[in-house]
XYZ file of C-alpha atoms in Angstrom:
246
model
C 9.780 -24.883 -13.778
C 10.193 -24.963 -17.407
C 13.059 -24.498 -19.066
C 14.151 -22.845 -22.656
C 16.994 -25.100 -24.520
C 18.693 -23.057 -26.535
C 18.985 -25.127 -29.730
C 16.739 -24.287 -32.425
C 14.785 -26.759 -33.894
C 13.702 -25.459 -37.270
C 12.263 -21.837 -36.628
C 11.791 -22.497 -33.051
C 12.793 -23.728 -29.410
C 11.591 -26.054 -27.233
C 10.937 -26.348 -23.965
C 12.428 -29.082 -21.289
C 12.159 -29.280 -17.062
C 14.882 -29.979 -15.861
C 14.130 -33.361 -14.574
C 12.549 -34.808 -18.213
C 8.580 -34.714 -18.882
C 8.025 -36.129 -15.233
C 8.824 -32.979 -13.656
C 5.397 -31.204 -14.994
C 3.510 -34.113 -13.210
C 2.466 -33.317 -9.320
C 3.158 -36.670 -7.576
C 0.108 -38.556 -6.538
C 0.656 -40.770 -3.235
C 0.555 -44.472 -3.203
C 1.131 -44.628 -7.036
C 3.997 -46.245 -8.397
C 4.304 -44.672 -12.136
C 7.504 -47.104 -13.050
C 6.137 -49.975 -11.400
C 2.131 -48.864 -13.839
C 4.630 -48.360 -16.959
C 6.232 -52.115 -16.987
C 2.318 -53.357 -16.402
C 1.287 -51.594 -19.233
C 4.195 -52.619 -21.465
C 3.994 -56.456 -20.027
C -0.072 -56.085 -21.391
C 0.588 -54.562 -24.235
C 3.528 -56.843 -25.094
C 0.694 -59.591 -24.231
C -1.770 -58.681 -26.744
C 0.844 -57.884 -29.585
C 2.249 -61.290 -28.485
C 1.091 -62.980 -31.896
C 2.046 -60.219 -34.641
C 5.552 -60.308 -36.523
C 6.699 -56.992 -35.483
C 5.838 -56.700 -31.746
C 9.200 -55.125 -31.656
C 7.611 -52.598 -33.964
C 4.937 -51.538 -30.888
C 7.036 -52.369 -27.685
C 8.410 -49.394 -29.690
C 6.348 -47.156 -30.628
C 5.079 -47.536 -26.515
C 8.052 -46.283 -25.352
C 8.671 -43.171 -27.147
C 5.305 -41.983 -26.985
C 3.598 -43.487 -23.777
C 4.333 -39.992 -21.532
C 3.308 -38.177 -24.552
C -0.405 -39.653 -24.238
C 0.005 -40.336 -20.218
C 0.404 -36.005 -19.829
C -1.710 -35.330 -21.886
C -4.790 -37.499 -20.458
C -3.245 -36.545 -17.344
C -3.703 -32.757 -17.966
C -6.967 -33.698 -19.383
C -7.895 -34.663 -16.088
C -8.241 -38.098 -15.871
C -6.580 -39.819 -12.707
C -3.051 -42.328 -13.304
C -4.658 -45.393 -13.647
C -7.380 -44.073 -16.507
C -4.573 -42.224 -18.109
C -2.320 -45.252 -18.469
C -5.715 -47.417 -19.663
C -5.750 -44.916 -22.236
C -1.789 -45.056 -23.361
C -2.614 -48.768 -23.503
C -5.995 -48.664 -25.661
C -3.862 -45.721 -28.130
C -0.778 -47.757 -29.068
C -3.345 -51.336 -29.292
C -5.634 -48.764 -31.787
C -2.608 -47.330 -33.934
C -1.216 -50.905 -34.212
C -4.792 -52.107 -35.141
C -5.021 -49.651 -38.052
C -1.724 -50.155 -39.312
C -2.026 -53.453 -39.257
C -4.911 -53.304 -41.555
C -3.388 -50.734 -43.196
C -5.300 -48.039 -42.215
C -2.553 -45.662 -40.707
C -2.567 -42.591 -40.915
C -3.047 -40.578 -44.796
C -0.160 -37.576 -45.022
C -2.102 -35.601 -47.641
C -5.153 -35.739 -44.803
C -2.839 -34.027 -42.102
C 0.400 -34.908 -40.060
C 0.707 -38.436 -38.032
C 0.801 -35.666 -34.862
C -2.804 -34.652 -35.372
C -3.783 -38.249 -36.170
C -1.903 -39.556 -33.135
C -3.851 -36.921 -31.375
C -6.937 -37.676 -32.718
C -6.543 -40.725 -31.808
C -5.942 -39.808 -28.272
C -8.670 -37.499 -27.817
C -10.945 -40.750 -28.294
C -9.778 -43.242 -25.435
C -9.892 -39.700 -23.022
C -13.385 -39.402 -24.015
C -13.447 -43.429 -23.239
C -12.187 -42.486 -19.653
C -14.395 -40.430 -19.414
C -18.009 -41.669 -20.405
C -16.645 -44.392 -18.342
C -16.606 -42.625 -15.549
C -20.127 -41.106 -15.906
C -20.691 -44.531 -15.379
C -20.100 -45.047 -11.932
C -20.795 -42.075 -9.198
C -18.104 -42.716 -6.923
C -15.198 -42.721 -9.857
C -17.022 -38.834 -10.868
C -17.212 -37.328 -7.196
C -13.488 -38.136 -7.384
C -12.938 -36.559 -10.821
C -14.777 -33.381 -9.486
C -18.387 -34.298 -10.994
C -21.362 -32.170 -9.288
C -24.793 -33.944 -9.287
C -27.302 -32.059 -11.217
C -31.108 -30.487 -10.375
C -32.112 -33.404 -11.801
C -30.111 -36.099 -9.530
C -28.313 -37.247 -12.639
C -24.520 -37.028 -12.067
C -23.174 -33.987 -14.656
C -20.099 -34.685 -16.901
C -17.127 -33.147 -16.032
C -15.903 -29.457 -17.145
C -12.962 -31.798 -19.022
C -15.254 -33.769 -21.430
C -17.195 -31.283 -21.792
C -14.074 -29.253 -23.036
C -13.254 -32.171 -25.031
C -16.665 -32.899 -26.873
C -17.676 -28.915 -27.048
C -17.299 -27.015 -29.735
C -14.816 -25.949 -28.429
C -12.563 -28.798 -27.385
C -10.406 -29.278 -30.422
C -8.807 -26.015 -29.907
C -7.913 -26.874 -26.030
C -6.753 -30.900 -26.786
C -4.517 -28.248 -29.715
C -2.748 -26.514 -27.201
C -1.996 -28.928 -24.738
C -1.407 -31.021 -26.990
C 1.024 -29.256 -29.069
C 3.573 -28.211 -25.809
C 3.642 -31.576 -24.680
C 4.608 -33.344 -28.157
C 7.895 -30.780 -28.110
C 8.535 -31.605 -25.079
C 8.038 -35.569 -26.146
C 10.292 -35.170 -28.526
C 12.942 -33.346 -26.580
C 12.968 -35.949 -23.498
C 13.146 -39.543 -25.729
C 15.790 -37.524 -28.118
C 18.042 -36.612 -24.989
C 17.629 -39.964 -24.106
C 18.974 -41.029 -27.350
C 21.906 -38.966 -27.495
C 22.785 -39.585 -23.921
C 23.457 -42.472 -24.654
C 26.119 -41.771 -27.691
C 27.668 -39.241 -26.157
C 30.295 -39.645 -22.909
C 29.297 -38.605 -19.528
C 31.485 -36.343 -19.516
C 30.149 -34.475 -22.202
C 26.125 -34.898 -21.252
C 27.084 -33.555 -18.153
C 28.717 -30.431 -19.334
C 25.230 -29.747 -21.688
C 22.956 -30.783 -19.281
C 24.520 -28.326 -16.564
C 24.799 -26.161 -19.348
C 21.530 -25.987 -21.255
C 19.314 -28.107 -19.501
C 20.282 -25.939 -15.755
C 21.236 -23.448 -17.537
C 23.427 -22.277 -15.544
C 26.233 -19.699 -16.811
C 29.383 -20.852 -18.360
C 31.641 -19.857 -15.336
C 29.258 -21.991 -12.830
C 30.130 -24.870 -15.159
C 33.784 -24.062 -15.636
C 34.331 -24.068 -11.820
C 31.878 -26.576 -10.661
C 32.165 -29.102 -13.560
C 36.157 -28.337 -13.632
C 36.208 -27.793 -17.344
C 37.414 -25.799 -19.744
C 35.437 -22.802 -21.494
C 35.909 -23.833 -25.083
C 34.807 -28.068 -23.745
C 31.585 -25.929 -22.542
C 30.949 -24.274 -26.311
C 31.939 -27.897 -27.275
C 29.596 -29.556 -25.749
C 27.018 -27.604 -26.471
C 27.638 -27.688 -30.176
C 27.960 -30.999 -30.102
C 25.300 -32.225 -28.362
C 22.826 -29.704 -30.451
C 23.571 -31.063 -33.102
C 22.900 -34.850 -32.550
C 19.493 -33.489 -30.519
C 18.090 -31.848 -33.595
C 18.865 -35.314 -35.895
C 17.419 -37.228 -33.108
C 14.222 -35.232 -32.962
C 14.037 -34.743 -37.055
C 14.436 -39.165 -36.867
C 11.375 -38.776 -34.363
C 9.340 -37.148 -36.158
C 9.811 -39.277 -39.670
C 10.325 -42.822 -37.280
C 6.140 -43.233 -37.714
C 5.682 -41.251 -40.631
């Protein structure tokens, strides 16, 4: 279930699952997401070992991995394949940045630029599936009349005339959710555990004020103060995130 966070961000509002973005992805057996996250991060650090700005790309990975991963899974890739997309996308961004070929603000936003890089990496993974009939069967591919594996409906949508619109919609939702989650984790480190608990109960979990007061043993003024303070910090952090790699 997705909750509407009652904090305006410009003229819009953003949504966040009660347990973060991870709750939007159904669990799968025999897959340790934390272990895969750490393994992918280690691999990235090794591949960027001789780069002076390695710390920057580690931060980039920690900021955007969930966005790229979530979109990849929702595009129809398996979880390990989605982590491959994460790694290859971050490497692609880093290489372009190093060559001085970062996105051009006059041609579009950073959000769109990153989406396109991710789209190409997702398409690469589906092309690999096409060469592996067993993987295609697991992903929902069906054999054609001529005996060849047809491409999944997902890759056809991604590469077809409506592909851009479909991915735009998914990316837009995940983009804001990702920034909110990352910003929330940063803010959490800047406030007292008590204030964050109040904010989480009232804003994220959407408890009524009376319930927050009763169950947390705080006053109404403390509830409103926590909401006001952390909401303002959250907006600031989201704006910082939007500018970090711009």
